[in-house]
Coordinates of C-alpha atoms in Angstrom, one line a residue:
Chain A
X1 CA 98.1 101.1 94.4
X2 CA 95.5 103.4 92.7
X3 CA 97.7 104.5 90.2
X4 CA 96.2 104.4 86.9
X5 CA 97.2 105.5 83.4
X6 CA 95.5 106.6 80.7
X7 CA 95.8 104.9 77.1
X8 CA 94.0 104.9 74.1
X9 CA 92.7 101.4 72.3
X10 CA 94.2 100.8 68.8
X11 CA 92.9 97.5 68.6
X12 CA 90.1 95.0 70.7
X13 CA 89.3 91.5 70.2
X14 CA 85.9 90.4 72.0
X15 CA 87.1 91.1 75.8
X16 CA 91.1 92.1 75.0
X17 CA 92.5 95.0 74.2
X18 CA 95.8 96.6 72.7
X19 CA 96.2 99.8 74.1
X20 CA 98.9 102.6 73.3
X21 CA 100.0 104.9 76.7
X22 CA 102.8 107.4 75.2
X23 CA 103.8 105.0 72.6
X24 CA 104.3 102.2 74.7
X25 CA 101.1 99.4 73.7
X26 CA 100.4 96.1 75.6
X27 CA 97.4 94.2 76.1
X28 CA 94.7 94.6 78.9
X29 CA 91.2 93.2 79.6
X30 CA 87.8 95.1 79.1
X31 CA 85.6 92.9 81.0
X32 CA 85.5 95.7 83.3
X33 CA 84.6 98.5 80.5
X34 CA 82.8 96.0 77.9
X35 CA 81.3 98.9 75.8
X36 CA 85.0 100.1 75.3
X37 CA 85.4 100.9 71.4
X38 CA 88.9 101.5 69.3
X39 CA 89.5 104.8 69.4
X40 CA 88.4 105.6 73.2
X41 CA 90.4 106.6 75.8
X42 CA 90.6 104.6 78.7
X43 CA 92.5 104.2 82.2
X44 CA 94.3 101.4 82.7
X45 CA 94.5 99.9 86.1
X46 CA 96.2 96.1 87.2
X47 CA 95.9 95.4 83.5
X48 CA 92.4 96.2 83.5
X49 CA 90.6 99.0 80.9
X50 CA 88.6 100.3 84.4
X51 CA 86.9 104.1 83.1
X52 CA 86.5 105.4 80.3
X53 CA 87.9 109.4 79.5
X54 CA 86.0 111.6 78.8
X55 CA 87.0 113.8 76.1
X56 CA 84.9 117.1 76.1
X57 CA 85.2 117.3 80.0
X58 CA 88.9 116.8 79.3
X59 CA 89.0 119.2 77.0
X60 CA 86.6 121.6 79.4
X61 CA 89.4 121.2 82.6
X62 CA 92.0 122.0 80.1
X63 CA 90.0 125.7 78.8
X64 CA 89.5 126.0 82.1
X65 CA 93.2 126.1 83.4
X66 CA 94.2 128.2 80.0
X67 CA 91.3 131.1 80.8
X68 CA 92.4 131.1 84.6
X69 CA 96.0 131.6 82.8
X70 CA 94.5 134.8 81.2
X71 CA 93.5 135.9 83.9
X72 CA 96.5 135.6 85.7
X73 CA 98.4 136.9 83.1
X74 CA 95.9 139.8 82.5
X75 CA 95.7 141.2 86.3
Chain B
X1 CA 96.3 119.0 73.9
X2 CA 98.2 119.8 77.2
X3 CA 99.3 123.4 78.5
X4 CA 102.7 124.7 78.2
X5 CA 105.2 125.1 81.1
X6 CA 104.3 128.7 81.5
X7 CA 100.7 128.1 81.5
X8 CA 100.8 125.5 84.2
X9 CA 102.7 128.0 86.4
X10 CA 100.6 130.6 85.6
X11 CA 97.8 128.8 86.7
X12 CA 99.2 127.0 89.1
X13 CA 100.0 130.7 90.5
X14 CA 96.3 131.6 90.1
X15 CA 95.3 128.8 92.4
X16 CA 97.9 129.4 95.1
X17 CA 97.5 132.9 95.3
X18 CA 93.4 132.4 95.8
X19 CA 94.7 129.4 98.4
X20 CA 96.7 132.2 100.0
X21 CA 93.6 134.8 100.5
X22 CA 91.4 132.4 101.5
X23 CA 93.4 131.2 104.2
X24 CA 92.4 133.4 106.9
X25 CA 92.4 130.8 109.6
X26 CA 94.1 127.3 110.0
X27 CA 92.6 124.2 108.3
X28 CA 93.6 120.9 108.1
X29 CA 93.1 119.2 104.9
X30 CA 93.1 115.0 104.5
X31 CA 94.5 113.3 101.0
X32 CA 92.8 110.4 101.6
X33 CA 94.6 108.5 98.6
X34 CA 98.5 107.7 99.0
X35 CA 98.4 108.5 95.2
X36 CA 97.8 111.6 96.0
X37 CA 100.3 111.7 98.6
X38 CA 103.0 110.8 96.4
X39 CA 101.5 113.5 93.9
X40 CA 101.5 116.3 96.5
X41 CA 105.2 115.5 97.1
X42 CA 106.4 114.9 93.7
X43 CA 104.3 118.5 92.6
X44 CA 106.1 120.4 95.2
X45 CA 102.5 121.6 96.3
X46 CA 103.5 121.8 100.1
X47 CA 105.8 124.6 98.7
X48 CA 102.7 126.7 97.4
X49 CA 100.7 126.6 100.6
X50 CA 100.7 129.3 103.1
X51 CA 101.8 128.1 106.4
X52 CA 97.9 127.7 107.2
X53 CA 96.9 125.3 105.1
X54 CA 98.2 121.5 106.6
X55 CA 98.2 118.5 104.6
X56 CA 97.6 115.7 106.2
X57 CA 97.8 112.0 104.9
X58 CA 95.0 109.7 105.7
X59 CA 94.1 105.8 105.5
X60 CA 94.3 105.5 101.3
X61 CA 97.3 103.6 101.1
X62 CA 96.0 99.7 100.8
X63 CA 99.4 98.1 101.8
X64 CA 99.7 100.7 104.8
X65 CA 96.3 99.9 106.3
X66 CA 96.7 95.9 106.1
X67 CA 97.5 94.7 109.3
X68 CA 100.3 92.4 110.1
X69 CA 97.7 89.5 110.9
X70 CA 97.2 90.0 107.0
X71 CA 100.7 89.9 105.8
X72 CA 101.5 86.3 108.7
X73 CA 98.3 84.3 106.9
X74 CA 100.0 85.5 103.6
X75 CA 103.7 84.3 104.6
X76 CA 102.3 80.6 106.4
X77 CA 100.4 80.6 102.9
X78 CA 104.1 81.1 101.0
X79 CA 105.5 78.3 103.6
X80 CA 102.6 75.6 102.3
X81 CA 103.8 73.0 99.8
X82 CA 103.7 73.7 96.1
X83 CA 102.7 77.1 96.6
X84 CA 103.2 79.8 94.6
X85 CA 102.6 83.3 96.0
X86 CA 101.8 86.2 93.8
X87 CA 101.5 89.7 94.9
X88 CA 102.3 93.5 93.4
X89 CA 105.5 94.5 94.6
X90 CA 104.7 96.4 97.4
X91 CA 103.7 93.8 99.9
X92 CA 107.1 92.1 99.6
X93 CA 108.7 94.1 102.0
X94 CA 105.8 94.9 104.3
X95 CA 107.2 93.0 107.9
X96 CA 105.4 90.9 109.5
X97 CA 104.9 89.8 113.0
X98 CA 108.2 87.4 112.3
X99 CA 108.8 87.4 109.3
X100 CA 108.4 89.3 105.7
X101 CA 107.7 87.9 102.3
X102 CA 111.3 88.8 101.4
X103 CA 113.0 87.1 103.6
X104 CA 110.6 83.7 103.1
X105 CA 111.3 83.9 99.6
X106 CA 115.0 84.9 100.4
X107 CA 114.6 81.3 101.9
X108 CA 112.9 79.7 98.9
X109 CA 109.6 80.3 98.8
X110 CA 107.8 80.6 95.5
X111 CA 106.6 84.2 95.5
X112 CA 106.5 86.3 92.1
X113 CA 105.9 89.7 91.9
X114 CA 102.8 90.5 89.5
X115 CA 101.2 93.6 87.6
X116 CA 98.1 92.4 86.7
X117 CA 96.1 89.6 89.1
X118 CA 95.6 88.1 85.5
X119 CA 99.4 87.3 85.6
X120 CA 98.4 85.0 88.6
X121 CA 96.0 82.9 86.2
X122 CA 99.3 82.2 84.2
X123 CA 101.2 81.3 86.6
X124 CA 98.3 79.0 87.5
X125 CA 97.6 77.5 84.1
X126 CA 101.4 77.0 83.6
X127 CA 102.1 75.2 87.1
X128 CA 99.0 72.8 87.3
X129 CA 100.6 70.7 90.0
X130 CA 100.8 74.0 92.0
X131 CA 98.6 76.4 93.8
X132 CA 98.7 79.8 93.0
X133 CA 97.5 82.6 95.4
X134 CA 96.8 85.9 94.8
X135 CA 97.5 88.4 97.4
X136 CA 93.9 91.1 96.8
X137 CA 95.4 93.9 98.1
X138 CA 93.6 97.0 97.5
X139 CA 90.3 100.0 97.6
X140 CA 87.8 99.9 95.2
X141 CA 89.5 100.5 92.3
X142 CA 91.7 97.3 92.6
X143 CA 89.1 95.0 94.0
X144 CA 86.9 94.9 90.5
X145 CA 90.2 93.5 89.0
X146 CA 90.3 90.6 91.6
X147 CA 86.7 89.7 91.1
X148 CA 86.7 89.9 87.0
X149 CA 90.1 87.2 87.5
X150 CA 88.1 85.1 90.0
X151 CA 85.2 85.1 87.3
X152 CA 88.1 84.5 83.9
X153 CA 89.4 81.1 86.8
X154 CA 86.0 79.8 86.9
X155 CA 85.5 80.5 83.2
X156 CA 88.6 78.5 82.2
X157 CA 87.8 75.7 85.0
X158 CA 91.4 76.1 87.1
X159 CA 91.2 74.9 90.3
X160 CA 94.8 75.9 91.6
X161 CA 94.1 79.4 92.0
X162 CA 93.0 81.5 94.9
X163 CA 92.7 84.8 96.3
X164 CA 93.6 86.2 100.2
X165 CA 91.7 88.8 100.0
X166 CA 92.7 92.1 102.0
X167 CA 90.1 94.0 99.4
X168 CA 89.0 97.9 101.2
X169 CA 86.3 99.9 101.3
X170 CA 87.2 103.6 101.3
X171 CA 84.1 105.4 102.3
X172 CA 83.9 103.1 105.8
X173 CA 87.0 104.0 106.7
X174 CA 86.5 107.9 106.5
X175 CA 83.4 107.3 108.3
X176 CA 85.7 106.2 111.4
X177 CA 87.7 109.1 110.6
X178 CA 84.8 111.6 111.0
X179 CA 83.4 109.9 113.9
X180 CA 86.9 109.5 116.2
X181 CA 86.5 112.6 118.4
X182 CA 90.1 113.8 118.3
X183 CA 89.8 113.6 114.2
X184 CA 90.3 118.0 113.3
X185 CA 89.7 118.0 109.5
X186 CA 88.4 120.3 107.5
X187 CA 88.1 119.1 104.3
X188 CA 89.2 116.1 102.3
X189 CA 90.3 115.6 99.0
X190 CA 88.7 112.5 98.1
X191 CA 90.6 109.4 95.8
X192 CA 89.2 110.1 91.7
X193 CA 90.2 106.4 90.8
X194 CA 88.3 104.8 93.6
X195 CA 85.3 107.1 92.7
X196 CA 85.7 106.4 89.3
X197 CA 84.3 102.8 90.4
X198 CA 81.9 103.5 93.3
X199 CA 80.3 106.9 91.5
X200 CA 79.4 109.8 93.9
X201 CA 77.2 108.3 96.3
X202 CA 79.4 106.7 98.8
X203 CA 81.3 110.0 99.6
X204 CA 78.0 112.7 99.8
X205 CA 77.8 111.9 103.7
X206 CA 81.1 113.5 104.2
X207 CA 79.1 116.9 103.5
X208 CA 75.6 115.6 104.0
X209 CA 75.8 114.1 107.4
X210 CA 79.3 115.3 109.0
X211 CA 79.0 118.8 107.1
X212 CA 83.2 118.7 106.0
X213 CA 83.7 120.0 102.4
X214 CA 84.9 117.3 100.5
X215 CA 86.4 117.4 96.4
X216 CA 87.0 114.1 94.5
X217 CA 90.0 115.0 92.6
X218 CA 92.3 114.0 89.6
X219 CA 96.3 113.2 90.3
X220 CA 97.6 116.2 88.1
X221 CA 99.5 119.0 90.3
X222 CA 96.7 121.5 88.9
X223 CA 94.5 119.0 89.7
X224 CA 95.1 118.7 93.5
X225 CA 95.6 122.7 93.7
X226 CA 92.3 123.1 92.0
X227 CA 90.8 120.8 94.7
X228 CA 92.4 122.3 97.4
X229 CA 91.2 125.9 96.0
X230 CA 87.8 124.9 95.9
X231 CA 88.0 123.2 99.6
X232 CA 89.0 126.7 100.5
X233 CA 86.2 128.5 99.0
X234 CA 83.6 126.0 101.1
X235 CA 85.4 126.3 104.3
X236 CA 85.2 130.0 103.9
X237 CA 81.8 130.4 102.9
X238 CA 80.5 127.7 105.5
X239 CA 79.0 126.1 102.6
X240 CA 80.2 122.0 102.5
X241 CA 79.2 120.4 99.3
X242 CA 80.7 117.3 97.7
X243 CA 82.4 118.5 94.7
X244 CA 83.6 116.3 91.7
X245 CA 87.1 117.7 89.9
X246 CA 87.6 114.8 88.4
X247 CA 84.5 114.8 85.8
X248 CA 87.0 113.7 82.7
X249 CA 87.4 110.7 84.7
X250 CA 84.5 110.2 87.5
X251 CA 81.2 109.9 86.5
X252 CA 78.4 110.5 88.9
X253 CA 77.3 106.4 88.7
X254 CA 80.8 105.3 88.4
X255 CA 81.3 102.2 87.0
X256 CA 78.4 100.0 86.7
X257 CA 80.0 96.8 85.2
X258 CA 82.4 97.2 87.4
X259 CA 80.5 96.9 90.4
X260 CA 78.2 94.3 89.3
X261 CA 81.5 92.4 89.0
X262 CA 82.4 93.3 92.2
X263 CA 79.4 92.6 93.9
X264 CA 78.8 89.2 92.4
X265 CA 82.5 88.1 93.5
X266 CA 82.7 89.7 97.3
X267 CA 80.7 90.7 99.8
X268 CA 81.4 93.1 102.4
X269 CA 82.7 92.2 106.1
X270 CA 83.9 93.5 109.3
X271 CA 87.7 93.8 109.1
X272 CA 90.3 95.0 110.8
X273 CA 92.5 98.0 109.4
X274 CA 95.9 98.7 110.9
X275 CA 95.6 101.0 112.8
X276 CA 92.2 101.7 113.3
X277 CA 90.9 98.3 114.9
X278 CA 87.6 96.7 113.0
X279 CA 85.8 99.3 110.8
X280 CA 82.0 97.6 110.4
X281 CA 81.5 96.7 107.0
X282 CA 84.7 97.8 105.3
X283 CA 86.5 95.0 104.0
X284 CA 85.3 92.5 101.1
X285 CA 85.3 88.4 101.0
X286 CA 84.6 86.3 98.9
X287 CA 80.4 85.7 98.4
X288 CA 79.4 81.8 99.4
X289 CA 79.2 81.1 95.2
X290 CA 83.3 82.0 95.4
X291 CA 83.8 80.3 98.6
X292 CA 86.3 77.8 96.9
X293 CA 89.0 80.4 95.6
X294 CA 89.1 81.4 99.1
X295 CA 93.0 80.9 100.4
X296 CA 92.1 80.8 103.9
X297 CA 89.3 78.5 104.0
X298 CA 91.7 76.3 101.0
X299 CA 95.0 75.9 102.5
X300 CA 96.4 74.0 105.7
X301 CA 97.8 77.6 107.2
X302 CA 99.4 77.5 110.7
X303 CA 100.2 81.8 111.3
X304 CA 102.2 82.8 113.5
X305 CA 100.9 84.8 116.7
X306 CA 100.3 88.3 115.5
X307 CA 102.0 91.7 116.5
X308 CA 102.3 95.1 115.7
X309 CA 105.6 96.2 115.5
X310 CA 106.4 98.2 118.7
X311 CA 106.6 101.7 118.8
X312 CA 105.4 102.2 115.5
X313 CA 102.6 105.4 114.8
X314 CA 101.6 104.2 112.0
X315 CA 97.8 103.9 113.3
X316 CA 98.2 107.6 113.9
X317 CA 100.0 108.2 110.8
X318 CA 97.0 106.7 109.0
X319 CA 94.3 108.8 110.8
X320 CA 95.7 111.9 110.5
X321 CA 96.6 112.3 113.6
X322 CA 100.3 113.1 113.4
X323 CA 102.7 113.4 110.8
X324 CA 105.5 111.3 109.8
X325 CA 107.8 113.1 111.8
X326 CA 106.1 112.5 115.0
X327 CA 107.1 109.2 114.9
X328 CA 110.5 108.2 117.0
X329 CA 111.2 105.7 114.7
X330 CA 111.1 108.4 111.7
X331 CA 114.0 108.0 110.1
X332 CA 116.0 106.7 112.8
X333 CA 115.3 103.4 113.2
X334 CA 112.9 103.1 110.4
X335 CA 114.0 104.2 107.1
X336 CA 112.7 102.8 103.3
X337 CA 115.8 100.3 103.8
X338 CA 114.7 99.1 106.8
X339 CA 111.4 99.9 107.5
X340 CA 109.9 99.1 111.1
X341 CA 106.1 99.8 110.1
X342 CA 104.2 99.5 106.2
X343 CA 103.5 103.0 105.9
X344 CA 107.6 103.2 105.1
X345 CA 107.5 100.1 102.8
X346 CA 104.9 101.2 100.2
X347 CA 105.5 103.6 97.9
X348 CA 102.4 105.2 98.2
X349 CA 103.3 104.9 102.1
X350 CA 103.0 108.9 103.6
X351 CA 106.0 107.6 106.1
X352 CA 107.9 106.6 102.7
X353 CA 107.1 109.8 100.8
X354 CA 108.0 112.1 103.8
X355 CA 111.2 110.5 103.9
X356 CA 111.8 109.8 99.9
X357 CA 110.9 114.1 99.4
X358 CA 112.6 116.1 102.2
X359 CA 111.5 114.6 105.5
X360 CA 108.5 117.2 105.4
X361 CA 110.7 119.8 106.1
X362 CA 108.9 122.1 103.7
X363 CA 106.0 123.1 106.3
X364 CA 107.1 121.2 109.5
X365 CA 110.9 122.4 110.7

């Protein structure tokens, strides 16, 4: 019931959004997340825009798994 | 950006190996989510725990923890005339004390399955001679949804649409957990997406008060093994902090907006989870400005006399206090065909997820 997916916004009209989740798009609300901007990635719950992503700390979790990679390949 | 096959492994292998040295003792760990559930199973991540480390599910399935009085009000709502039901999939099957919503709309009841509670407002403005409930099934991160449609009705002036609210709080609920003196857990790995609402503060007693580590975590398999990693280093340095994965996702203050919406919509009540009797301050109705959406207080509704199904463990199930297969029912008599108790119905279900990968046998022969 928590499940959530995360999608980017190609498109917003005052409180509607398109969004695009692995090249699938469809329309969800951002009255939940009204500072949502094109371009930002988003999670998309009940067809609701409910949290934005973060990018750097994406980014950050993702260094993180590839430098305890290193180390694991190194030792 | 996403890591390769190899690199998952490899650090997938880095977090299962530092699981495996830190596991010096036994320790019971609680997904409270049944997202995570499924992901645990799906991941294989049973399979990369030493024999120490015990998953356990706990009460974060929404459908699993609604109690059958829930699912009669919502099946004499489906038997009122000119009523259209709408609810996500999951609570179609769910039995009640009689009945299901299946087998009511197997009879002819209007019930339509919907993704979005927005879908319910369509169904609403497209039948005008009809009224249109909502089944509000869900934590935190579903109940904003509920409230922002209850805010679009009034906006758009429909007054054939309500809501039977069956709305959760998490953090009350964990709170019983902690305080039940036969509860053994030693850390949780707390739900990212109903965080990702609330913010931080609802969870920091888990640590604070109760002193049990306690991670908010993403759904990704590195995600959870991370988690479960850094729940190992607090147990064994006796140190229990709340600890947020999830920080691509959950930010410390959550989701203000959200929460305004929430707060202006519902308020929170007593209410009774299944299972674990009435948890003080844990459920969420409608505040008196909303009064009029309100299904129960709306419709004519004659219920029948509520029952647990007999011989179920869900409750137990739900509190961690036995796994799946510590049921008698497990996969005899109840099976995802025909399901005796809710926590085999939902997908998110630990019952249904046990069954669906492997019966558990990885860590329970």
């Amino acid at each position: 019931m928590c499940l959530a997916v995360p999608a980017k916004i190609i498109d917003r009209t005052e409180f509607m959004a398109t969004v695009d989740s692995d090249g699938v798009t469809r329309q969800v609300s951002l009255m939940l997340l009204p500072d949502a901007a094109v371009g930002d990635y988003v999670l998309i719950h009940a067809g609701f825009a409910i949290q934005s992503i973060d990018e750097e700390e994406a980014k950050r979790t993702l260094e993180l798994f590839k430098e305890i990679e290193r180390y694991a390949a190194d030792s | 950006m996403r890591l390769t096959v190899e690199e998952t492994g490899r650090a997938a292998r880095f977090f299962a190996d530092g699981i495996k040295r830190m596991a010096s003792r036994p320790v019971r760990i609680m997904e409270v989510c049944g997202t995570h559930t499924v992901a645990i199973f799906r991941a294989g991540i049973r399979q990369l725990l030493p024999p120490e480390v015990e998953l356990v599910s706990g009460p974060g399935c929404p459908v699993c923890v609604t109690p059958n009085e829930y699912i009669d009000t919502a099946i004499a709502c489906s038997r009122c005339p000119d009523t259209v039901i709408a609810t996500f999939g999951d609570m179609l099957r769910v039995p009640g004390s009689q009945s299901s919503l299946m087998a009511e709309k197997a009879q002819g009841a209007d019930i339509r399955i919907v993704y979005s509670p927005l879908d319910s407002l369509r169904i609403a403005r497209e039948n005008p001679g009809k009224k249109v409930v909502f089944l509000a099934v869900g934590f935190e991160t579903t109940a904003p949804t509920a409230a922002a449609t209850v805010l679009q009705a009034e906006q758009q002036g429909l007054e054939n649409f309500f809501v039977l609210s069956a709305h959760k709080l998490a953090p009350p609920a964990l709170k019983a957990i902690l305080a039940a003196p036969d509860s053994r857990i030693d850390g949780f790995l707390l739900p990212g997406h109903t965080a990702a609402i609330s913010g931080l503060a609802p969870y920091r007693f888990v640590a604070e008060e109760h002193r049990v580590p306690a991670v908010v975590t993403g759904f990704e398999a590195l995600d959870i093994l991370q988690a479960i990693y850094l729940l190992l280093k607090q147990i064994a340095a006796g140190q229990p902090v709340l600890v947020n994965q999830y920080r691509r996702v959950v930010k410390s203050a959550g989701n203000p907006a959200a929460m305004r919406v929430l707060n202006q919509v519902y308020r929170p009540v007593d209410t009774v989870w299944r299972g674990f009797g009435v948890i003080a301050g844990s459920g969420l109705r409608l505040t008196a400005a909303y009064e009029r959406y309100d299904a129960a207080a709306a419709l004519p509704l004659v219920k029948a006399v509520s029952r647990e199904p007999a011989g179920c463990r869900c409750g137990e199930v739900l509190r961690g206090l036995i796994v799946p297969a510590g049921c008698p029912h497990f996969g005899q008599s109840c099976t995802p065909e025909h399901p005796v108790g809710a926590c085999m119905v939902s997908v998110e279900g630990a019952c249904a997820a046990w069954y669906k990968y492997g019966q558990g046998r990885w860590h329970y022969e």
